[in-house]
Coordinates of C-alpha atoms and ligand atoms in Angstrom, one line a residue:
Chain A
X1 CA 140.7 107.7 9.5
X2 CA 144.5 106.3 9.7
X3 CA 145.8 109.9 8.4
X4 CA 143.2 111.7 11.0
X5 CA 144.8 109.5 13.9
X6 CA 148.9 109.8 12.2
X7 CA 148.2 114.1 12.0
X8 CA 147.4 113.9 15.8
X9 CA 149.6 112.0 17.0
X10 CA 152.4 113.9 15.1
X11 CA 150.7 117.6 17.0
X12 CA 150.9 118.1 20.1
X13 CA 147.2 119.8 19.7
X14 CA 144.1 117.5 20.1
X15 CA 141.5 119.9 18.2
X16 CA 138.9 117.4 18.0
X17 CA 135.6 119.4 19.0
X18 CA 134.4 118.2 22.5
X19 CA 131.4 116.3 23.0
X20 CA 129.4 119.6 24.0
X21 CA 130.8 122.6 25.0
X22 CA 132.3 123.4 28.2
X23 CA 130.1 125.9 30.2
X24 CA 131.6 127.6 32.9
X25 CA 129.3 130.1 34.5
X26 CA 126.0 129.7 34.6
X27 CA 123.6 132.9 34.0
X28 CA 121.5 134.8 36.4
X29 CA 118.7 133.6 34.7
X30 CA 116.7 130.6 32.9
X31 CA 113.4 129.8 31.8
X32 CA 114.1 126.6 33.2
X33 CA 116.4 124.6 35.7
X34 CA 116.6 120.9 35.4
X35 CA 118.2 119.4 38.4
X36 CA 120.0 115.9 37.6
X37 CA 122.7 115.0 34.3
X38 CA 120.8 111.6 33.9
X39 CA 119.3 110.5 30.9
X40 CA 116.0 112.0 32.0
X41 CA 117.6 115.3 33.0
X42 CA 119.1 115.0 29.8
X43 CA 116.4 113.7 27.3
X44 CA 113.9 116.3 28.9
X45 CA 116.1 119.3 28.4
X46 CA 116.4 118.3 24.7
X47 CA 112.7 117.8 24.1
X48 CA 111.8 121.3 25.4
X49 CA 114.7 122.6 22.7
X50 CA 113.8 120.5 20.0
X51 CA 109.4 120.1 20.8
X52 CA 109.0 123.2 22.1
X53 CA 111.6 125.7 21.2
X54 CA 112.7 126.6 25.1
X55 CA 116.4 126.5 24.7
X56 CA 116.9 129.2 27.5
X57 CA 117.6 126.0 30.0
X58 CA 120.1 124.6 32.0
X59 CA 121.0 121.2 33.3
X60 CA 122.9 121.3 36.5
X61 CA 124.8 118.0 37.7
X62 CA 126.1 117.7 40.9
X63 CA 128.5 114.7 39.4
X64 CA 129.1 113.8 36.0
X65 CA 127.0 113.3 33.0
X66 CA 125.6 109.4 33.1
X67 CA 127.1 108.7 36.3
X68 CA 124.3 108.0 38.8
X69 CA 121.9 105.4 37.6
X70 CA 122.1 105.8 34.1
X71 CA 125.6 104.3 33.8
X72 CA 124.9 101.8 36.6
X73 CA 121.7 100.1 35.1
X74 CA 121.7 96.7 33.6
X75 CA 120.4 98.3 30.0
X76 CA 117.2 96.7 29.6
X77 CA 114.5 98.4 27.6
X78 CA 111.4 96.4 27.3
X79 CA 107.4 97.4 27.6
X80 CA 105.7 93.7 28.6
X81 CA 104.2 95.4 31.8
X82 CA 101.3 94.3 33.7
X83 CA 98.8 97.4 33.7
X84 CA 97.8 99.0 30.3
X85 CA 98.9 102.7 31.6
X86 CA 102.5 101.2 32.3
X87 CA 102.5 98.9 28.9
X88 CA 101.2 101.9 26.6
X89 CA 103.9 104.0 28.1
X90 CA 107.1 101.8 28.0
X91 CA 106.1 101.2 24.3
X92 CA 106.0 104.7 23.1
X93 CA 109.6 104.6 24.7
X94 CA 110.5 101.8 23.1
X95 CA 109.4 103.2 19.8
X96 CA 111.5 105.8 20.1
X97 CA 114.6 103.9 21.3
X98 CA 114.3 102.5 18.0
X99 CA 115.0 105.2 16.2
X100 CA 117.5 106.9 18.4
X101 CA 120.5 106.2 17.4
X102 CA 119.6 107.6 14.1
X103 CA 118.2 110.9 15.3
X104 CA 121.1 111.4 17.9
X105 CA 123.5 110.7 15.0
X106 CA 125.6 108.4 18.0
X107 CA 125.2 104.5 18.2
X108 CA 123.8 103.3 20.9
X109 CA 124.5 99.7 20.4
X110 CA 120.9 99.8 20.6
X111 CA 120.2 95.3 20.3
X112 CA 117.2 93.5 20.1
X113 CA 117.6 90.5 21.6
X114 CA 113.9 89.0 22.5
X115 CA 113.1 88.5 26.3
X116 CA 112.4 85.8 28.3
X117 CA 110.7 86.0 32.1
X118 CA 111.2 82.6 33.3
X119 CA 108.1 81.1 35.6
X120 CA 109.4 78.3 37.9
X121 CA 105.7 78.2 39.5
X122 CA 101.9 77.7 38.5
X123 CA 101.4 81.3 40.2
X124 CA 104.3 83.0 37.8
X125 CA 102.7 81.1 34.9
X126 CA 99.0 83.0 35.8
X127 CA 100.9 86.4 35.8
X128 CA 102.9 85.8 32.7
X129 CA 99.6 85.0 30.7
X130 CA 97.7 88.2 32.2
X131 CA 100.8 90.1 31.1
X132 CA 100.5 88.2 27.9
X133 CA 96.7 89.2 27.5
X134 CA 97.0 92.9 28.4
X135 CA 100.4 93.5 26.2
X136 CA 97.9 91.9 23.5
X137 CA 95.2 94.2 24.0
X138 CA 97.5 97.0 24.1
X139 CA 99.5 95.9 20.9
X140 CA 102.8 94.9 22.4
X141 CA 104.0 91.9 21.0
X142 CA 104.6 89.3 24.2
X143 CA 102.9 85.7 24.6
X144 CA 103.4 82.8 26.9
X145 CA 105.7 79.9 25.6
X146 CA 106.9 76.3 27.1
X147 CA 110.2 75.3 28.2
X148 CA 111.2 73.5 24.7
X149 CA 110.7 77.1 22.8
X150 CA 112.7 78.9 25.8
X151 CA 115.3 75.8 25.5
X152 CA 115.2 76.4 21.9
X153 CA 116.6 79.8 22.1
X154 CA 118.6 79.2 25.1
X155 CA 120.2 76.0 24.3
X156 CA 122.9 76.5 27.7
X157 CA 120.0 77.2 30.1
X158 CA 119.6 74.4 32.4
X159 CA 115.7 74.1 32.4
X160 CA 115.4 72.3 35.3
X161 CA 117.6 75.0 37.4
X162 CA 119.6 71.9 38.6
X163 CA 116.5 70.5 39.8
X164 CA 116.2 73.6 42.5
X165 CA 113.2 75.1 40.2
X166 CA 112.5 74.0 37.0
X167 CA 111.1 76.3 34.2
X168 CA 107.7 75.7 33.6
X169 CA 107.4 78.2 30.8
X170 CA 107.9 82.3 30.3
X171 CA 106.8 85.6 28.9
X172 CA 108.2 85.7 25.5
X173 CA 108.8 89.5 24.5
X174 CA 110.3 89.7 20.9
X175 CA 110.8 93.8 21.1
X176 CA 113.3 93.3 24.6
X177 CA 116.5 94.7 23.9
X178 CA 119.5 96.3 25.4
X179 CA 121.7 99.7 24.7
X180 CA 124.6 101.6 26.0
X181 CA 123.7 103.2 28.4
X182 CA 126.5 106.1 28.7
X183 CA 125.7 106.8 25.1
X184 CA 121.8 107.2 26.0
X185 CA 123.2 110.4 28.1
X186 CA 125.7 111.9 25.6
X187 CA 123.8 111.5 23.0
X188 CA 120.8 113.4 24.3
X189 CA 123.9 115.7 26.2
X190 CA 125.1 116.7 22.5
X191 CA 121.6 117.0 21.2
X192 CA 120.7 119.3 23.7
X193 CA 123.7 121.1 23.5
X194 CA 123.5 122.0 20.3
X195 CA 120.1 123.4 20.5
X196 CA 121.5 125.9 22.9
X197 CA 120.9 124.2 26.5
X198 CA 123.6 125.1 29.3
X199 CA 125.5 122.4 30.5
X200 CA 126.9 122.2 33.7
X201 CA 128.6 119.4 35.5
X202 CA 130.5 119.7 39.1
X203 CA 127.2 121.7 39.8
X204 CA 125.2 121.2 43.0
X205 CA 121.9 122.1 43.6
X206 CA 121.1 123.3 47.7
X207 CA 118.2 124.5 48.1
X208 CA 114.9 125.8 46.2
X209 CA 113.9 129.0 46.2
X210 CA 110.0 129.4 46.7
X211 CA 107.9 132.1 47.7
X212 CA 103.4 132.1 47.6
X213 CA 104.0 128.7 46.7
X214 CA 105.8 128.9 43.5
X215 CA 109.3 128.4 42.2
X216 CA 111.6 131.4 42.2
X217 CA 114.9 129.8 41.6
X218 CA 117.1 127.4 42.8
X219 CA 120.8 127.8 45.3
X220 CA 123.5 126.0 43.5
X221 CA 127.4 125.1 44.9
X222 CA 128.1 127.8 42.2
X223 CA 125.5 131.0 42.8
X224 CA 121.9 131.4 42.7
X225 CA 119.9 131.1 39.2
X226 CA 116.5 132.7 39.2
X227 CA 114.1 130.3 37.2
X228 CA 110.0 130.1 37.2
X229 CA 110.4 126.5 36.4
X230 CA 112.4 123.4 37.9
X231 CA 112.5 119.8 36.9
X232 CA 113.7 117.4 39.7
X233 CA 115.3 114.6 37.6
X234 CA 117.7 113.0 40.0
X235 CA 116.6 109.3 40.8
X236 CA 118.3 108.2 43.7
X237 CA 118.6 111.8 45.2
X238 CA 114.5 112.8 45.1
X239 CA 113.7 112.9 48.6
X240 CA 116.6 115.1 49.4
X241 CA 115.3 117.4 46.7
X242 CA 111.7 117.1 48.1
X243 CA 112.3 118.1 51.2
X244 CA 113.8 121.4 49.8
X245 CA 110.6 122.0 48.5
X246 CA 108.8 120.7 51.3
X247 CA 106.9 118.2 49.6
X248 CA 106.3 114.6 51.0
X249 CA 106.9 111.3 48.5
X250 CA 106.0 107.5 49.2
X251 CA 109.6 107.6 47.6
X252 CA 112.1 105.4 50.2
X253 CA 115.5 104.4 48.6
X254 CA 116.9 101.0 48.3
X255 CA 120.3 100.0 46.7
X256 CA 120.0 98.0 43.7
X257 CA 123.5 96.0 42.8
X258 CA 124.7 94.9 39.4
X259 CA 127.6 93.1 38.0
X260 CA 129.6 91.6 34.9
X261 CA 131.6 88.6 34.1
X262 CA 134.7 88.7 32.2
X263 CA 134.3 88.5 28.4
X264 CA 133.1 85.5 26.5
X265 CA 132.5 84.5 22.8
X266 CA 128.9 85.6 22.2
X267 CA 126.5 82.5 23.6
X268 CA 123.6 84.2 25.0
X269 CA 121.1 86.0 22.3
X270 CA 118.4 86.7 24.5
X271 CA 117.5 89.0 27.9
X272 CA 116.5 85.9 30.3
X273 CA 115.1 87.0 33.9
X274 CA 113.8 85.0 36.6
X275 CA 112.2 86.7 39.4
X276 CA 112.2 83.8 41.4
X277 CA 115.9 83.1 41.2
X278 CA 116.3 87.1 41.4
X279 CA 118.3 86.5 38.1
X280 CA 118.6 88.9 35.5
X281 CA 121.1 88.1 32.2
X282 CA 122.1 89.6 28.9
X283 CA 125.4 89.3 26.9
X284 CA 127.2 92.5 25.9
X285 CA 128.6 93.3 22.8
X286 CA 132.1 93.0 24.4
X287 CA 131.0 89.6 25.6
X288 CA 130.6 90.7 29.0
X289 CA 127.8 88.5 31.2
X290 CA 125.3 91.8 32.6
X291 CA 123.8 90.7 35.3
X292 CA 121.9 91.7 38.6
X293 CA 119.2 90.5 41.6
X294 CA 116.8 92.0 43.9
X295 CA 117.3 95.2 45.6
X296 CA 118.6 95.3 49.1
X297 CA 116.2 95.0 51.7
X298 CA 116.7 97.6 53.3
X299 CA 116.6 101.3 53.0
X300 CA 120.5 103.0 52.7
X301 CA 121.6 105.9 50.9
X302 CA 124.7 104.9 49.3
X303 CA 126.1 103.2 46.3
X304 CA 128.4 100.4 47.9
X305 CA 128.4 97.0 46.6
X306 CA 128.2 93.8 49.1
X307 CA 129.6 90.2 48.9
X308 CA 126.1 89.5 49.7
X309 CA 125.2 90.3 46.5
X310 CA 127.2 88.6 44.0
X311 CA 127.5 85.1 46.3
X312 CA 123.7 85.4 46.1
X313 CA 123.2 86.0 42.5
X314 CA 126.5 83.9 41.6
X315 CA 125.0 80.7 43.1
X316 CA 121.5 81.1 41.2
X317 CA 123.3 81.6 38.0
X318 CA 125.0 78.3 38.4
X319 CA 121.5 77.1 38.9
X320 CA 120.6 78.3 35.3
X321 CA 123.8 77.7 33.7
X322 CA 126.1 75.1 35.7
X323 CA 128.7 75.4 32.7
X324 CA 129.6 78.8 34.0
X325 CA 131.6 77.7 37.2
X326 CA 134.9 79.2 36.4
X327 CA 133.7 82.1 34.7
X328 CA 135.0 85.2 36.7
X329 CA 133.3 87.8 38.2
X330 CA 135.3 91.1 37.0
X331 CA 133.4 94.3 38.4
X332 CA 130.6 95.0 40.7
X333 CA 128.5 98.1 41.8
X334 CA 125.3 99.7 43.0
X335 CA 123.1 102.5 42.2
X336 CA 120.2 104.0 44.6
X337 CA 116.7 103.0 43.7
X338 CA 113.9 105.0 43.8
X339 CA 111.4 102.6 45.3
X340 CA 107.1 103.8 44.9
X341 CA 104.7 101.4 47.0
X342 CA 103.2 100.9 43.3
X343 CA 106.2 100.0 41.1
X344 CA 105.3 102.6 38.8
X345 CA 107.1 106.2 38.2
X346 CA 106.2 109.7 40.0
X347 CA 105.6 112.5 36.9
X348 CA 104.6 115.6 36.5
X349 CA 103.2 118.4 38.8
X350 CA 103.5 119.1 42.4
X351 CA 102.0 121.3 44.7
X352 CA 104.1 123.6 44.3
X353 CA 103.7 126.0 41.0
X354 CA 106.8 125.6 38.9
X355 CA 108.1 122.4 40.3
X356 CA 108.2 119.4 38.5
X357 CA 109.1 116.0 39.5
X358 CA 110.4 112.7 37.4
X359 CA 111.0 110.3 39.8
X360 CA 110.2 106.6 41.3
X361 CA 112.0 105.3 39.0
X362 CA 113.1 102.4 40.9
X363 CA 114.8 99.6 39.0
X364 CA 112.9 100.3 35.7
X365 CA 113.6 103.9 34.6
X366 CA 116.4 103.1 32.0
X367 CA 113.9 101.7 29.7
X368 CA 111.6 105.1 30.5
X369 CA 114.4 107.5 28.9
X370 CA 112.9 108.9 25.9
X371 CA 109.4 109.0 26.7
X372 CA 109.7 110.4 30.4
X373 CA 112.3 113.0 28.4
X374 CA 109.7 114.0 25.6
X375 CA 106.4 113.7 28.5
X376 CA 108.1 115.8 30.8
X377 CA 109.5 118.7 28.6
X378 CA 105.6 118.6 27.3
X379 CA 104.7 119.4 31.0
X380 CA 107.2 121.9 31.5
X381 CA 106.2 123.8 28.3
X382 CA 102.4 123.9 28.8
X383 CA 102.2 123.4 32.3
X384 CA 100.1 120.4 31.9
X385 CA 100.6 116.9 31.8
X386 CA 100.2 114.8 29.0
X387 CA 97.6 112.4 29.0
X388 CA 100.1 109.6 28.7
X389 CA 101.6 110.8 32.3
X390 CA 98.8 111.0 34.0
X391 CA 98.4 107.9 35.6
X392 CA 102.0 108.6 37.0
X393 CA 101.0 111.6 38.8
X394 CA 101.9 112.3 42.6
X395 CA 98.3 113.2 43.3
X396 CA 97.2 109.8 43.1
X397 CA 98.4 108.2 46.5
X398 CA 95.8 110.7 48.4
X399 CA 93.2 109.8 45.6
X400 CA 94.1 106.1 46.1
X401 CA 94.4 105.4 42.2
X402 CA 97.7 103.6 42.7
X403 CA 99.1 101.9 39.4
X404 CA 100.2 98.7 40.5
X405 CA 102.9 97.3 38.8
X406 CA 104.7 94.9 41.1
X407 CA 104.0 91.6 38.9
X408 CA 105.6 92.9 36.1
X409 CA 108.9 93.8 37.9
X410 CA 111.6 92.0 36.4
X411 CA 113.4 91.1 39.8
X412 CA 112.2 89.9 43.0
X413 CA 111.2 92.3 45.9
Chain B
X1 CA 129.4 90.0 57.0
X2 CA 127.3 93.2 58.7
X3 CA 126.7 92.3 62.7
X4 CA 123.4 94.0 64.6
X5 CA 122.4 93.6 68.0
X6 CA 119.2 92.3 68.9
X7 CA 118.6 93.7 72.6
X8 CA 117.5 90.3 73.6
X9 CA 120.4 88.0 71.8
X10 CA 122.8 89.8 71.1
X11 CA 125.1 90.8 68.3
X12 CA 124.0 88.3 65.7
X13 CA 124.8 88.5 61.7
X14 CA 122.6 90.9 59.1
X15 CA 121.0 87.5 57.6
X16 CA 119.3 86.6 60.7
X17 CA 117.4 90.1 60.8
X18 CA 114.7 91.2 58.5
X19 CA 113.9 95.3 58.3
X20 CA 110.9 96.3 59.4
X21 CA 110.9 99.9 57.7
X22 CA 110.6 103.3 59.7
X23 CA 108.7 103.8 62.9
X24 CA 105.9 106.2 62.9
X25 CA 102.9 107.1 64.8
X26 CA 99.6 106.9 63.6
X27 CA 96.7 109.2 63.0
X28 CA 94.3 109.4 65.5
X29 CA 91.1 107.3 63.9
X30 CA 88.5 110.4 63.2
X31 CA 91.0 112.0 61.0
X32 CA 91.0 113.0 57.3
X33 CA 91.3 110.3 54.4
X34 CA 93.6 112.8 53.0
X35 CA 95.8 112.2 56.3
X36 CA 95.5 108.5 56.4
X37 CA 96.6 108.6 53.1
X38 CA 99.9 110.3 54.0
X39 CA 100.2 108.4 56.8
X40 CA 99.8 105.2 54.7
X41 CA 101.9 106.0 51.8
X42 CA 104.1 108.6 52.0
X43 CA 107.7 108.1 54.3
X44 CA 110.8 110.6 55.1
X45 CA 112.7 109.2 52.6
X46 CA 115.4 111.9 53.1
X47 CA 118.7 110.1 54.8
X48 CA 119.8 110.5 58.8
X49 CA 119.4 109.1 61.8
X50 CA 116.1 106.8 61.8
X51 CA 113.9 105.0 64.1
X52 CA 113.3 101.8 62.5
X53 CA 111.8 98.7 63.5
X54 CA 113.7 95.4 62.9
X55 CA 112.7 92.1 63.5
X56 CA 115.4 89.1 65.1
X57 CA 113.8 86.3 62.8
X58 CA 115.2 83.2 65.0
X59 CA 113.9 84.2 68.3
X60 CA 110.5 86.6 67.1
X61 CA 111.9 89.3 68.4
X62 CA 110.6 92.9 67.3
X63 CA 113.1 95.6 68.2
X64 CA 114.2 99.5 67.3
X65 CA 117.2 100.2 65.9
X66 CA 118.3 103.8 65.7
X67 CA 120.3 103.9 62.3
X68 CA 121.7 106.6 59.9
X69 CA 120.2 105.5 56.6
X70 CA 123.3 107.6 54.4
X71 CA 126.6 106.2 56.9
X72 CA 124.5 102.8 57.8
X73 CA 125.7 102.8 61.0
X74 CA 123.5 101.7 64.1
X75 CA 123.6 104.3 67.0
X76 CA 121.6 101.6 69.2
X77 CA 119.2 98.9 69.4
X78 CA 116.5 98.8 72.0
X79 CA 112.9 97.0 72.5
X80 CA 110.0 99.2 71.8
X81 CA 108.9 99.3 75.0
X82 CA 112.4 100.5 76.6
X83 CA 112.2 103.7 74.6
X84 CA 113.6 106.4 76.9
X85 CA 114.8 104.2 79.6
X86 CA 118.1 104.7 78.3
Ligands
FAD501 C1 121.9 98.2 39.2 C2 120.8 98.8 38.5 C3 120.2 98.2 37.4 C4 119.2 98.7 36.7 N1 118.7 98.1 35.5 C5 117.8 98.7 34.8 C6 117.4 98.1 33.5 O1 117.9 97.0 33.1 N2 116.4 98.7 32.8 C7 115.8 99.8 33.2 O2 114.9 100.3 32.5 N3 116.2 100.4 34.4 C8 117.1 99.9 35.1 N4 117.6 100.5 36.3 C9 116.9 101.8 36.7 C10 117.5 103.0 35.9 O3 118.9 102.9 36.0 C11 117.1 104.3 36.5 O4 115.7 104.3 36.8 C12 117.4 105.5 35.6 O5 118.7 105.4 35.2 C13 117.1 106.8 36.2 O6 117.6 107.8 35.4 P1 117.6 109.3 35.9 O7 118.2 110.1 34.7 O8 116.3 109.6 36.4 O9 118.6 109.3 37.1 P2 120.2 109.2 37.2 O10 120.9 108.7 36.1 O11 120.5 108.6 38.6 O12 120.6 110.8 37.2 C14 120.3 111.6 38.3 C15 121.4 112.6 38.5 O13 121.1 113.6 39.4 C16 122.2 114.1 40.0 N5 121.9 114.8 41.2 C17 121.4 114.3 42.4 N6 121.2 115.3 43.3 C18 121.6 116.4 42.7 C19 121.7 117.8 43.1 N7 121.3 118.2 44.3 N8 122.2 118.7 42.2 C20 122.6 118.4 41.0 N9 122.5 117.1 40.5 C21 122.0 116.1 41.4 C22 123.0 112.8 40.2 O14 124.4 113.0 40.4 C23 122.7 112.0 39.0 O15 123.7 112.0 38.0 C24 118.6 100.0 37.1 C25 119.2 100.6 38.2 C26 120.2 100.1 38.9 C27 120.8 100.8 40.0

């Protein structure tokens, strides 16, 4: 490694090969489109390579790979949900999380830490032992513990929240861990790439092409590709990209605000979350506090940050850790949340023929990566949703089957 | 700190107010689950200029604010019932 780094400093060359390759044109032609670089956009395109052979696609960013949600999220993976359909799902995900760094040959500093969602009321105690009981009956390994286990593994945590809202117990979720999150998107980028996917970032999508009600292509800022098959995979941006297809969404957009502390020697093991206190904690590997609170309550289409926010989450942090007080607060941001009325993601078909949608993902959809990546090229290729999905689909607001998954959200709404 | 006007106190700070969420008309009560159901659940979640309602939490006061959901700016405030007077 020291000779690699001596020959190229010494040439004035840098021949490393690139990450993936850089595409410039795009062809007339695919057998499909998927709109969004995320790590859905991504993931997806490199299931229907790898699952299902269809490497005639292209991924079309408007920004940069990663750099909507997927690089703003707080990294959690985790599947204690509240309804079976949303705990079966999260936990294929999570089983292939585990694994991913392997298969994508890149680390994804992928951590399992254990996860903690604190109750400070009787209420949050009932919800925490359903969860408990359905995660059982599903298989997922989560149970209710008291404050002396959670004080146990979190000897710093102030249990009585300075006497504001003392823990009465938690959700204990051994599988909760964390990953790097740019590396979820590179590393399914590369894969992709090398299985013959296209590419393309500073690429725009502006309109979709449909005609008897199915997909004929979409208009990009760079020409127009001729497709039969679109995936819209861009969180934030899904009403916009609705609305070229004329179809309606309960979807309304929210932002969601994160933030970090400067580094520390590592203290914190565990993910600890309160819902009450609109907390959310994990320790990075560069020692970096990750935190973030409740969405903003009301609907705006942008990714500024407010003082708001970190006063807000700052003061409930002292709560839970008072020794913290001259910690610093070093970066902040926001991302755009995808809100459903049910919590719970939007997958698969749409009324119109060739049109796919992976969205509502909200504040959750990090954890979602694989599975959503490997569901949706399945539903792309056979134009039929795997039974996994189908809980998820859009259909089911007019059929009234919501999937409600507000108790298991990990920060208050 | 973000300032709004409520049309009976005033401009007063963002804290004091609490969003309401788009206004929209209902269905007429013989129509179609189908239509309930979109009326229910599904919203223009597409940015621009919005009718919204907002509520003045001190005083009880329910008002509309016109607002552009991508700039976040407020065009104008007004109670419901003044709609068009202006
Ligand atoms: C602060 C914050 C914390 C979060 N914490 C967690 C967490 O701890 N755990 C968890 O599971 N989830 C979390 N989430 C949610 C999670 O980040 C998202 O659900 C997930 O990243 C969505 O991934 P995606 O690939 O669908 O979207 P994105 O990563 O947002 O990708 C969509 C892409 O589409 C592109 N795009 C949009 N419009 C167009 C267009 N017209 N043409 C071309 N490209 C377009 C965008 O530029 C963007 O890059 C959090 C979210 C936020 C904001």
């Amino acid at each position: 490694m020291p000779l690699r780094l001596l020959k190229y400093a010494l040439s004035k060359e840098y021949k490393e090969t690139r990450f993936f390759r850089e595409n410039v044109t795009p062809k007339k032609s695919y057998d499909a489109v998927i709109i969004g670089g995320g790590g859905h956009g991504l993931a997806a395109a490199y299931y229907l390579a790898k699952d299902h052979g269809i490497t005639n696609v292209a991924v079309l960013e408007k920004g940069y790979l990663g750099g909507g949600n997927t690089g703003r999220n707080t990294t959690i993976v985790r599947s204690n949900y509240l309804t079976p359909e949303g705990v079966n799902f999260y936990d294929a995900s999570v089983k292939i999380y585990e694994g991913l760094s392997e298969e994508l040959d890149i680390n994804l500093f992928y951590s399992t830490r254990g996860h903690f969602t604190l109750a400070h009321t009787e209420s949050a105690m009932r919800t925490m032992r359903w969860r408990a009981e359905v995660n059982k009956h599903v298989g997922v390994d989560s149970y209710v513990v008291g404050p002396d286990e959670i004080s146990k593994a979190c000897p710093q945590l102030d249990i009585s929240c300075s006497g504001h809202a003392p823990i009465l117990g938690a959700l204990y979720h051994g599988p909760g861990s964390v990953a790097r999150h740019d590396a979820v998107a590179w590393g399914y980028a590369r894969g992709a790439d090398r299985l013959g996917v296209d590419i393309f970032q500073s690429t725009e999508v502006t309109g979709i092409d449909i005609k008897g009600g199915k997909v004929q292509g979409v208009q990009t800022s760079r020409g127009y590709i001729s497709t039969p098959r679109v995936l819209s995979a861009v969180a934030g941006f899904t009403p916009r990209i609705c609305k070229m297809a004329g179809i309606d969404t309960p979807i309304v957009i929210h932002p969601l605000q994160a933030c970090v502390t400067e580094p520390m020697k590592p203290w914190l093991d565990s993910i600890l979350v309160s819902g009450s206190l609109h907390v959310y904690v994990s320790q990075s590997s560069r020692g970096e506090l990750v935190m973030g609170s409740s969405l903003d309550p009301y609907e705006v289409h942008s990714t500024r940050s407010s003082l708001d926010f970190v006063e807000g989450l700052t003061s409930h942090m002292l709560d839970m850790f008072p020794f913290l007080s001259n910690v610093k607060i070093v970066r902040q941001w926001g991302g755009m949340a995808d809100m459903t009325p049910d919590f719970s993601p939007i997958m698969g078909k749409t009324p119109v023929e060739g049109f796919y949608l992976d969205a509502g993902w909200g504040t959750w959809g990090f954890k979602a990566t694989p599975i959503s990546g490997k569901t949706m090229a399945a539903t792309i290729a056979n134009d039929m949703a795997p039974d996994l999905i189908k809980p998820f689909r859009l259909s089911r607001f007019e059929e009234y089957e919501l999937t409600g998954e507000k108790g298991a959200a990990s920060v208050g709404h | 700190m973000k300032l709004l006007t409520c049309p009976i106190n005033g401009v007063r700070p963002l804290s004091e107010f609490v969003f309401g969420g788009e206004l929209r008309d209902m269905p007429p009560a013989e129509c179609s689950d189908k239509e309930w159901a979109d009326y229910v659940y599904n919203r223009n979640g597409a940015p621009g200029l919005k009718k919204e309602w907002w509520y003045h939490s001190p005083s009880g006061t329910w008002f509309v604010a016109e607002r552009d959901t991508l700039t976040d700016n407020v065009a104008r405030t007004y109670l419901y019932e003044q709609e068009g007077a202006q």
